[in-house]
PDB file of C-alpha atoms in Angstrom:
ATOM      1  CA  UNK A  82      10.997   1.578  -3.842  1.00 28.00           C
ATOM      2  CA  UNK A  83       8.650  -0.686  -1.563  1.00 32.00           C
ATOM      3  CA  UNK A  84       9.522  -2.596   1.614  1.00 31.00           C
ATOM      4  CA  UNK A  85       8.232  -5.350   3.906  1.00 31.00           C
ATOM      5  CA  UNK A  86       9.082  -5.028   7.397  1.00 32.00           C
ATOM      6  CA  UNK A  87       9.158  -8.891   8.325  1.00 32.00           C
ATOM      7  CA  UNK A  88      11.852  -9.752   5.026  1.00 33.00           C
ATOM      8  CA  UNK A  89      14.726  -7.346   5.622  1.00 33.00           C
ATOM      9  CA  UNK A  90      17.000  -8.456   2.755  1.00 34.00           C
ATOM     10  CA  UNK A  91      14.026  -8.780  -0.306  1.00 32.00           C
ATOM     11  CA  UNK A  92      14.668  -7.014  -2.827  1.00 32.00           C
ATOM     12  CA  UNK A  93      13.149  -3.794  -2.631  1.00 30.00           C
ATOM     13  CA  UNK A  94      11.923  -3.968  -6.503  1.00 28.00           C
ATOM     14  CA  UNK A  95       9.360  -6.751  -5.595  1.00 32.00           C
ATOM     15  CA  UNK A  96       7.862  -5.258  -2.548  1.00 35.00           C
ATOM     16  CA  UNK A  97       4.497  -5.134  -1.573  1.00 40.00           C
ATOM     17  CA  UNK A  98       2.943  -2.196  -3.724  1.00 46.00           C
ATOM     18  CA  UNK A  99       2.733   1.215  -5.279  1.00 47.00           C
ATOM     19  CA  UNK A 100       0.199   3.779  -5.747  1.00 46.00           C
ATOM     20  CA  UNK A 101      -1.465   6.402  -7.706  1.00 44.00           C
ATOM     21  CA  UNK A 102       0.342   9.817  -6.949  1.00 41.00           C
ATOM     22  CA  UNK A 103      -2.411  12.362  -6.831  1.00 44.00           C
ATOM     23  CA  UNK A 104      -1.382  15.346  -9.092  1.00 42.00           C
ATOM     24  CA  UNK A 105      -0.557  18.477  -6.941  1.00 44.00           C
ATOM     25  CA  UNK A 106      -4.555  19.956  -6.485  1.00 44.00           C
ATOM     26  CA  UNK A 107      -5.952  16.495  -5.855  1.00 42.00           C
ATOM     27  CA  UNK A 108      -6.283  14.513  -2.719  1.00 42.00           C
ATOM     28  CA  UNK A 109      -3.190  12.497  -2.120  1.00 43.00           C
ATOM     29  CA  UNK A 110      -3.102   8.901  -2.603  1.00 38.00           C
ATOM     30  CA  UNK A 111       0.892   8.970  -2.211  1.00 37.00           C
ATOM     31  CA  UNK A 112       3.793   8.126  -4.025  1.00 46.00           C
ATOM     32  CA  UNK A 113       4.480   4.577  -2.466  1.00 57.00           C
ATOM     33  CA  UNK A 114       1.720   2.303  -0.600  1.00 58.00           C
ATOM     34  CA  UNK A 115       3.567  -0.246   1.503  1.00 61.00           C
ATOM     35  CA  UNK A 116       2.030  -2.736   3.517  1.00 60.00           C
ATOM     36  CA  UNK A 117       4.415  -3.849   6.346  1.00 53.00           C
ATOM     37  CA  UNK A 118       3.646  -7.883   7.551  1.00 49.00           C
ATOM     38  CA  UNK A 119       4.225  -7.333  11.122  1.00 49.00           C
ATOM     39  CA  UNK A 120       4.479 -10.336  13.559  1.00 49.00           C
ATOM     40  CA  UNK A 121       4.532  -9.900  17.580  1.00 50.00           C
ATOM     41  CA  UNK A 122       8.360 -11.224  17.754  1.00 45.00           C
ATOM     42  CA  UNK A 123       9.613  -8.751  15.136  1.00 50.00           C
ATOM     43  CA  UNK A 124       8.301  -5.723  16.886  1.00 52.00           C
ATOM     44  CA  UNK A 125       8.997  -7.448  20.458  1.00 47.00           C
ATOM     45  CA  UNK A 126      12.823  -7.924  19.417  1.00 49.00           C
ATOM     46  CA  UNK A 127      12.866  -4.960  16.683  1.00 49.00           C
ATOM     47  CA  UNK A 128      13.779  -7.377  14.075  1.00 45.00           C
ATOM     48  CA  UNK A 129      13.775  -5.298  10.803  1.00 46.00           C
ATOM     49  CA  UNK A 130      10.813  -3.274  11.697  1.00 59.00           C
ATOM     50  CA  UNK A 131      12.469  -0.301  13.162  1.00 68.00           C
ATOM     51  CA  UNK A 132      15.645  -0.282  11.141  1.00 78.00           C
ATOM     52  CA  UNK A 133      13.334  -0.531   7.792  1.00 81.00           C
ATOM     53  CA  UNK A 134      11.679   2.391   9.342  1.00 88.00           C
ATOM     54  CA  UNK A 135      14.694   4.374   9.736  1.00 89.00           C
ATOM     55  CA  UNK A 136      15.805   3.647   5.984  1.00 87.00           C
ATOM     56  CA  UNK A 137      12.371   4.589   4.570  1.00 88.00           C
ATOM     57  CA  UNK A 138      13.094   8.000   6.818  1.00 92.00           C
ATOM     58  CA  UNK A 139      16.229   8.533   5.040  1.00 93.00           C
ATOM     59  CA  UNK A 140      15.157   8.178   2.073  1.00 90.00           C
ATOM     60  CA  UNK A 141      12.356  10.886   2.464  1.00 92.00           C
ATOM     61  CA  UNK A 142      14.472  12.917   3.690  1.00 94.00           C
ATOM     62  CA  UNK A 143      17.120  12.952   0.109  1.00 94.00           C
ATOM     63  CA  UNK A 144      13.355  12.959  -1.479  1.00 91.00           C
ATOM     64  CA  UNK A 145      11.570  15.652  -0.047  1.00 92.00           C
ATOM     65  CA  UNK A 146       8.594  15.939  -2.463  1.00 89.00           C
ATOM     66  CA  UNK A 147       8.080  12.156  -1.978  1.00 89.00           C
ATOM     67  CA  UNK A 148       5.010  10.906   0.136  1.00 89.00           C
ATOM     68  CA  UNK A 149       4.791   7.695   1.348  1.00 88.00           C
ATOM     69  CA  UNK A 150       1.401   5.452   2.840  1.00 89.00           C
ATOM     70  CA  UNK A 151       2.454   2.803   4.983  1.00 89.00           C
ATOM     71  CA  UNK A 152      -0.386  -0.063   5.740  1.00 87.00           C
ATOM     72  CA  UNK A 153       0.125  -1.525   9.495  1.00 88.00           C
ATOM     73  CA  UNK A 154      -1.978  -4.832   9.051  1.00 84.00           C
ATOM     74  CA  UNK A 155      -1.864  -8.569  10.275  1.00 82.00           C
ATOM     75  CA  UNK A 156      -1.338  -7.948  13.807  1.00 85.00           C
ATOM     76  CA  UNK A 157      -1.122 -11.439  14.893  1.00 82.00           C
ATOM     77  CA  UNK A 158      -0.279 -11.888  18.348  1.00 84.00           C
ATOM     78  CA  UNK A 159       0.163  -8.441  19.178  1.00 87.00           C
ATOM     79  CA  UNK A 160      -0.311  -7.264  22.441  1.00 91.00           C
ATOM     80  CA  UNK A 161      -1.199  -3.973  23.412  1.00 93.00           C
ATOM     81  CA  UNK A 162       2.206  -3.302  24.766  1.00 92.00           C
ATOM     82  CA  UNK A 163       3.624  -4.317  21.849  1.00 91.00           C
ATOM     83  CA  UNK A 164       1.136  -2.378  19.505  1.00 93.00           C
ATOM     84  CA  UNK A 165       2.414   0.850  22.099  1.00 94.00           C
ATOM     85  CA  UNK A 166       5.993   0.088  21.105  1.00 91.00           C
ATOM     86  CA  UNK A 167       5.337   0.251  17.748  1.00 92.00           C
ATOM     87  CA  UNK A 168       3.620   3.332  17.279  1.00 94.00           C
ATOM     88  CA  UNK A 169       6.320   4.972  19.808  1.00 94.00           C
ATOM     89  CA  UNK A 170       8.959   3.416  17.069  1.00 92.00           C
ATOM     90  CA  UNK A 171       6.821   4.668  14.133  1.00 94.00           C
ATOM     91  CA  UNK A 172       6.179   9.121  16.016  1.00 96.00           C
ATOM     92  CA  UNK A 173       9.902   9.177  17.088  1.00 95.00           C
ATOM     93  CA  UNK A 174      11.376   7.759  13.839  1.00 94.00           C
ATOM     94  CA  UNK A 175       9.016   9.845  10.981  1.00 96.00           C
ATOM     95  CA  UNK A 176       8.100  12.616  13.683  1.00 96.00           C
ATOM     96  CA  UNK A 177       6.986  15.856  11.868  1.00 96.00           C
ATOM     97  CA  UNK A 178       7.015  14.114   8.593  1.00 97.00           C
ATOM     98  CA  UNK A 179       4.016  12.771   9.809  1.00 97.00           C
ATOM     99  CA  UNK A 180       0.556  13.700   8.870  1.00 96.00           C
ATOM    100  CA  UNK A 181      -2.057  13.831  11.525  1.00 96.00           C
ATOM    101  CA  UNK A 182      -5.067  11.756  10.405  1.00 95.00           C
ATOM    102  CA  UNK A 183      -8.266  13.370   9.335  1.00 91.00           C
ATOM    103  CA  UNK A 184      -8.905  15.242   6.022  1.00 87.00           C
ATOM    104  CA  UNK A 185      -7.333  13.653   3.605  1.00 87.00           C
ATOM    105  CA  UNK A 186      -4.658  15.949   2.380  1.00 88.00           C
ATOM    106  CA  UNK A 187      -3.686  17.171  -1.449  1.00 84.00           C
ATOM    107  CA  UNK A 188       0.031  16.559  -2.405  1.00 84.00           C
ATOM    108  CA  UNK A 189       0.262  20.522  -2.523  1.00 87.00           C
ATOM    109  CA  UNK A 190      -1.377  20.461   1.377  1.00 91.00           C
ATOM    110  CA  UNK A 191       1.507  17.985   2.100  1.00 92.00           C
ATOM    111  CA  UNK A 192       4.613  19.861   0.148  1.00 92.00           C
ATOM    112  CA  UNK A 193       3.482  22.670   2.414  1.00 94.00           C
ATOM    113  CA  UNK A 194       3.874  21.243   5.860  1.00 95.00           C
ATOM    114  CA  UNK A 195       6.692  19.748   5.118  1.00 95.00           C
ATOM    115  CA  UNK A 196       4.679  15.732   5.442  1.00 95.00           C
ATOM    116  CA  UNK A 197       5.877  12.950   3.723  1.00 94.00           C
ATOM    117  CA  UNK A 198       4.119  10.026   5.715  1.00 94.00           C
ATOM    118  CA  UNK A 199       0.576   8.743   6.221  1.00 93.00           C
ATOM    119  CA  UNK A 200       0.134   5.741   8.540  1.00 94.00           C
ATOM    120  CA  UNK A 201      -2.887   3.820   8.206  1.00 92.00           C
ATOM    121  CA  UNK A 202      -3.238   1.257  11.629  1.00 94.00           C
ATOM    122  CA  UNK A 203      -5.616  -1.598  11.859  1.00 92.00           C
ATOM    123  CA  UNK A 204      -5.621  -1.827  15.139  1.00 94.00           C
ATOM    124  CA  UNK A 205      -8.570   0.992  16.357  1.00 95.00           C
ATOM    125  CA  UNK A 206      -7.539   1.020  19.628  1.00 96.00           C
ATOM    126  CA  UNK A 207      -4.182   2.105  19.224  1.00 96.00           C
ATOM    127  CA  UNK A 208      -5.189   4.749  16.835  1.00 97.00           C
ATOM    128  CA  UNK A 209      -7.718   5.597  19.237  1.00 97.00           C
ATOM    129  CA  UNK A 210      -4.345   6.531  20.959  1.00 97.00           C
ATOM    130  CA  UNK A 211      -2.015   8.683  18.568  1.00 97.00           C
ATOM    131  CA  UNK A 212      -3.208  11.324  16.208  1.00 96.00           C
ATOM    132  CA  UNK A 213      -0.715  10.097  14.082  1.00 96.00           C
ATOM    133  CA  UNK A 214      -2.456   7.028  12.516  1.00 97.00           C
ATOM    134  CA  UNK A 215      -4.775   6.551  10.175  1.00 95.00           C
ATOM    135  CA  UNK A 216      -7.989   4.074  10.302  1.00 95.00           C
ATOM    136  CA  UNK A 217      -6.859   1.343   8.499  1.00 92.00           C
ATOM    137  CA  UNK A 218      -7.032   2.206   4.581  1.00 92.00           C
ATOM    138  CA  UNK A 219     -10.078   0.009   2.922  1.00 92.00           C
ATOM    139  CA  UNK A 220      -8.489  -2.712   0.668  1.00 91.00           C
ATOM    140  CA  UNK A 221     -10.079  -4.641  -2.081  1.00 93.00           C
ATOM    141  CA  UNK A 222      -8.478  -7.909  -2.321  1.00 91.00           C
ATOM    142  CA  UNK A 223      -9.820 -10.766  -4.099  1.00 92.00           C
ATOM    143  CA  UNK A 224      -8.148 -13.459  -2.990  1.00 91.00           C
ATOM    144  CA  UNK A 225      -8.304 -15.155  -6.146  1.00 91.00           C
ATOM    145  CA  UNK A 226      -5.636 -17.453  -8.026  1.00 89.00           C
ATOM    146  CA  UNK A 227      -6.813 -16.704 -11.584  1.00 92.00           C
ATOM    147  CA  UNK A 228      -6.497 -13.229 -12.930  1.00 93.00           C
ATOM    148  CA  UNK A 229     -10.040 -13.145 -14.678  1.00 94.00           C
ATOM    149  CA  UNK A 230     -11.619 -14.394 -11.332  1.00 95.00           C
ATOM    150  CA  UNK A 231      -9.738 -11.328 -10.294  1.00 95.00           C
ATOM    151  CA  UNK A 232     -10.297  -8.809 -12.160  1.00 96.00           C
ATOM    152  CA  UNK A 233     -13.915  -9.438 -11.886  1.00 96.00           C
ATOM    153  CA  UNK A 234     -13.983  -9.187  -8.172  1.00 96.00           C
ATOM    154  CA  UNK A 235     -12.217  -5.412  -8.899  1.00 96.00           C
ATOM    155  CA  UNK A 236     -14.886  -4.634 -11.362  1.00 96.00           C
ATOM    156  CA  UNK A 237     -17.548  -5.465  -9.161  1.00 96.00           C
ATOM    157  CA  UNK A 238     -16.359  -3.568  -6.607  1.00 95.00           C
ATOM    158  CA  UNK A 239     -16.113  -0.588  -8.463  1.00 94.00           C
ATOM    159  CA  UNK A 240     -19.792  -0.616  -9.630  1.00 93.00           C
ATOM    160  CA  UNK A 241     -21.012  -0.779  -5.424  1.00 93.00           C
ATOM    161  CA  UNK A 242     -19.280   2.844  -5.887  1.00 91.00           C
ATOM    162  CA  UNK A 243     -15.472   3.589  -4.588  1.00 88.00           C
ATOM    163  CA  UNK A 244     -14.700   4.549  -0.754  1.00 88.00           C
ATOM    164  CA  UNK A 245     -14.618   7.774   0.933  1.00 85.00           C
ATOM    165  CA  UNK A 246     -10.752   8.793   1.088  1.00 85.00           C
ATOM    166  CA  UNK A 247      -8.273   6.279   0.748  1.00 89.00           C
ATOM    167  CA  UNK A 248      -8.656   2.841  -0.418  1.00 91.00           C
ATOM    168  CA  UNK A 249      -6.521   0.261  -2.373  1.00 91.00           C
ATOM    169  CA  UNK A 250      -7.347  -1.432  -5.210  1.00 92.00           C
ATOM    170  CA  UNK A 251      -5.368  -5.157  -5.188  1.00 91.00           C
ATOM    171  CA  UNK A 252      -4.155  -6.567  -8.020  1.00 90.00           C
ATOM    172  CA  UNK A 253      -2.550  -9.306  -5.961  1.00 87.00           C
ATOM    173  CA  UNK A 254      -2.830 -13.255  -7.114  1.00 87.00           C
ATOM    174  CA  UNK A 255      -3.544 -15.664  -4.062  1.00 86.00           C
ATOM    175  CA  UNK A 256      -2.207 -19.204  -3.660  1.00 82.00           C
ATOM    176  CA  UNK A 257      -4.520 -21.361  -2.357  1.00 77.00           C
ATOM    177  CA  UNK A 258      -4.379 -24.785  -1.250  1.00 83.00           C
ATOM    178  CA  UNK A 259      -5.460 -26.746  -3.978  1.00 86.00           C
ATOM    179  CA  UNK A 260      -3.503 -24.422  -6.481  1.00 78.00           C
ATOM    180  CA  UNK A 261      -0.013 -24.981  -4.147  1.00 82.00           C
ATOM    181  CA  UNK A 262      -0.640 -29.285  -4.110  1.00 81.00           C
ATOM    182  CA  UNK A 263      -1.555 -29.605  -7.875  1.00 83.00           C
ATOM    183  CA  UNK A 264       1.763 -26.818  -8.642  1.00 82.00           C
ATOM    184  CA  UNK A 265       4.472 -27.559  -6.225  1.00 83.00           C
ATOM    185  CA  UNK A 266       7.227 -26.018  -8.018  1.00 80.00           C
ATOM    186  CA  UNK A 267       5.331 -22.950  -9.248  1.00 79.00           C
ATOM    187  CA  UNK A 268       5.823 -20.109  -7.288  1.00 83.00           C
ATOM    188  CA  UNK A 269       3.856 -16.548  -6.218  1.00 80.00           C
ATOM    189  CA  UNK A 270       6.222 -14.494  -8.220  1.00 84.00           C
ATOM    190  CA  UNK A 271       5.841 -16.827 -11.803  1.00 86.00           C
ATOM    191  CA  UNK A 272       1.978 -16.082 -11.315  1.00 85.00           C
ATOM    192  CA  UNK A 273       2.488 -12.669 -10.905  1.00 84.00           C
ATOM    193  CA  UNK A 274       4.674 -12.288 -13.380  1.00 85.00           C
ATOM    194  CA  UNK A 275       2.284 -14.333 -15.889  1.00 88.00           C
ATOM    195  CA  UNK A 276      -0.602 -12.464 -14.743  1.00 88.00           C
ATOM    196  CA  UNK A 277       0.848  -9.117 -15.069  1.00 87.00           C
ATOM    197  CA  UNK A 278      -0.057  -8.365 -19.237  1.00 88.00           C
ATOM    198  CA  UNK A 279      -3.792  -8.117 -18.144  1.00 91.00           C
ATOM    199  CA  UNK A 280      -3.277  -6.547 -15.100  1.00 90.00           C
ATOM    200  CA  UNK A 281      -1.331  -3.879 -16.593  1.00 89.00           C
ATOM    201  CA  UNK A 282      -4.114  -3.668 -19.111  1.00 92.00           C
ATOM    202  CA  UNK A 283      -7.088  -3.475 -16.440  1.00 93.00           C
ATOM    203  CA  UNK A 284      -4.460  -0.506 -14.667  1.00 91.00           C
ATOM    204  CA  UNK A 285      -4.031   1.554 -18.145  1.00 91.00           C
ATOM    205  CA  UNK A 286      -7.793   1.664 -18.014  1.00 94.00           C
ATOM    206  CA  UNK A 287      -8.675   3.093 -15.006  1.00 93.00           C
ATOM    207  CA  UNK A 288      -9.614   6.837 -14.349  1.00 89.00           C
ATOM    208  CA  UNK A 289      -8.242   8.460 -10.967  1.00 86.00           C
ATOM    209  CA  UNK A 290     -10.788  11.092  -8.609  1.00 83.00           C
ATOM    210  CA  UNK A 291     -13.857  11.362  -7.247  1.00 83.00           C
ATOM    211  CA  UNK A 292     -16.273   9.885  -8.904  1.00 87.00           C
ATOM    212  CA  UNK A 293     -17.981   6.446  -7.842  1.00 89.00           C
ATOM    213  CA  UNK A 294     -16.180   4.542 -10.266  1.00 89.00           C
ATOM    214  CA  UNK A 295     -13.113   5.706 -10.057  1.00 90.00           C
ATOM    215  CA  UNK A 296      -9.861   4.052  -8.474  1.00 89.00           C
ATOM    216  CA  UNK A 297      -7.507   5.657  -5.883  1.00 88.00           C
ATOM    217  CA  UNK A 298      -4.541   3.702  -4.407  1.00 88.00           C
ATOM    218  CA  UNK A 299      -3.295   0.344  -7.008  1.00 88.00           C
ATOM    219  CA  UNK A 300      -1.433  -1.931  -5.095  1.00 85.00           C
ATOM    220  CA  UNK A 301       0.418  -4.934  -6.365  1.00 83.00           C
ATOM    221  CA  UNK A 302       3.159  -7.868  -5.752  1.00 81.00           C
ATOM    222  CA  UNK A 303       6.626  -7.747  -7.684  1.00 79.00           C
ATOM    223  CA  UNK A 304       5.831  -4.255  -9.333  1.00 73.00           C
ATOM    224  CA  UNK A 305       9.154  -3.910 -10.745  1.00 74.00           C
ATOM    225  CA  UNK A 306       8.038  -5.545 -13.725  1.00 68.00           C
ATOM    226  CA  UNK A 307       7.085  -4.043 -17.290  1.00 66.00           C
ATOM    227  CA  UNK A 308       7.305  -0.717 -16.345  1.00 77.00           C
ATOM    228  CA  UNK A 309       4.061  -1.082 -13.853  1.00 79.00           C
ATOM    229  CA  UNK A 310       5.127   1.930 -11.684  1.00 80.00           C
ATOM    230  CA  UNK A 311       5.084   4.127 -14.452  1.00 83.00           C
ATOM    231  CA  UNK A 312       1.380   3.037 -15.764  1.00 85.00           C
ATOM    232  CA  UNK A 313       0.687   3.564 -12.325  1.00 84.00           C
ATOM    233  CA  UNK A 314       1.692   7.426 -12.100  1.00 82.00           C
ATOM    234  CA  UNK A 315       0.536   8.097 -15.693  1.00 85.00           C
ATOM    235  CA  UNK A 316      -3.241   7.548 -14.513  1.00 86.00           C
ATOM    236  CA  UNK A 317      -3.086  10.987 -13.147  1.00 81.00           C
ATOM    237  CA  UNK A 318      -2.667  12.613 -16.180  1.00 83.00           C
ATOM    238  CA  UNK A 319      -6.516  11.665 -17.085  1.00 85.00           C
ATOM    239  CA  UNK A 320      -7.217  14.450 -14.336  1.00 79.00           C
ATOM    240  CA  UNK A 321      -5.059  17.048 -16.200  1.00 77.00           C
ATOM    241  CA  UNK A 322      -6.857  19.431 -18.450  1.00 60.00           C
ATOM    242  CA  UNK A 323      -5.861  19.464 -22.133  1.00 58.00           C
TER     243      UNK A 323
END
C-alpha cells in the first residue's frame, strides 16, 4: 500500500516506497514510507492531498498495528499559509494517531499509545510550529540512471557510517536528460523494473539496527514487483535471536 498525493488515481502498487518494519523491541522504521510530491496548487485547492490523507486514515484505522512514515518534501511554491493549511489538514485528519516528534519510538512504544503515523516535514519552519512533525527524514538518493552507478553511491554511503534515527536508503533509478533524448520510448517504470534483480539482491543483503553500517528505512519506485515488500520485512529477522 503506498500513495502519492499529487497522482490520485496511480495505482497504489507502484507508489513511492516501503520500509523496513522494526521488529516489536527495536526502534521503528514503520510499516510504509511514503513520500507525498506536494505542489502549492494541490494543497491551495485540496486536490488529492487531503482526500489521500483521509484514505490512508481509514485504512489505519481497519489496521491498527500498522505504522505508517509519511515524507512531506518538494515544497515548491509553497507559501507559508499554504504550508499552515497543510499541517492543519495533516493534525485534524491523523490526530492522536500521531506521534509527537522526538525519540524515535519502538513499534511496541507505538502499539501502546495507540500511534500509527510519523510525519517527517522539510520545511523547518513549520515544524518549528507543530509538535507533530518530524525534521525531515535524511534520504540517500543517488540520482543515478544505471543501477551499478547506484548501488555504489549506497555503498559508499554506508561506509561514512548510517544516520542517527531515521533515514532512507533509495533504491530509486533517475532519468536524466541525455538518458530521456537517446531513449524516448523507454520509460521510468521499464528501468525499474529491469533494475530490480540487483536491487533486490543489494536489499537481501543488508542487516537492519544500530550499527554504522547498517540500513534503516529502503525506499523504492514500483515496489509491487517480485515480491520486494516481503524482502523488505524479512530483513528484520537478522535482529531476531536464534
Amino acid at each position: 500500500m503506498t500513495y502519492c498525493l499529487n497522482h490520485p488515481g496511480r495505482d497504489a502498487a507502484a507508489g513511492c516506497g516501503s520500509a523496513v518494519p522494526g521488529p516489536a523491541d527495536r526502534a521503528c522504521a514503520g510499516g510504509l514510507y511514503t513520500e507525498p510530491m506536494l505542489r502549492a496548487h494541490d494543497v491551495h485547492e485540496g486536490a488529492g492531498g487531503g482526500d489521500t490523507l483521509t484514505e490512508i486514515a481509514e485504512w489505519l484505522q481497519s489496521h491498527p498495528r500498522e505504522v505508517v512514515i509519511l515524507a512531506c518534501r518538494n515544497f515548491e511554491g509553497m507559501t507559508c499559509e499554504l504550508h499552515d493549511y497543510l499541517a492543519g489538514c495533516i493534525v485534524n485528519i491523523f490526530g492522536d494517531m500521531l506521534c509527537p516528534s522526538g525519540e524515535v519510538p519502538t513499534l511496541r512504544q507505538l502499539w501502546a499509545r495507540e500511534q500509527q503515523v510519523i510525519v517527517s516535514y522539510e520545511d523547518e519552519a513549520t515544524v518549528s510550529r507543530y509538535d507533530q512533525l518530524w525534521p525531515a527524514i535524511p534520504y540517500w538518493w543517488g540520482n543515478a540512471v544505471k543501477t551499478d552507478v547506484l548501488l555504489r553511491f549506497l555503498e559508499t554511503m554506508k561506509g561514512q557510517g548510517r544516520p542517527d534515527g531515521l533515514f532512507v536508503a533509495g533504491i530509486n533509478i533517475t532519468e536524466n536528460l541525455c538518458y530521456i533524448l537517446l531513449h524516448p520510448v523507454d520509460s521510468l517504470e521499464e528501468m525499474t523494473r529491469r533494475s530490480l534483480p540487483l536491487m533486490t539482491e543489494w536489499v537481501c543483503a543488508q542487516q537492519p539496527g544500530q550499527s554504522p553500517q547498517c540500513t534503516n528505512i529502503i525506499a523504492g519506485d514500483f515496489v509491487d514487483a517480485d515480491g520486494f515488500v516481503s524482502k523488505v520485512i524479512s530483513l528484520n529477522c537478522k535482529l531476531l535471536s536464534p
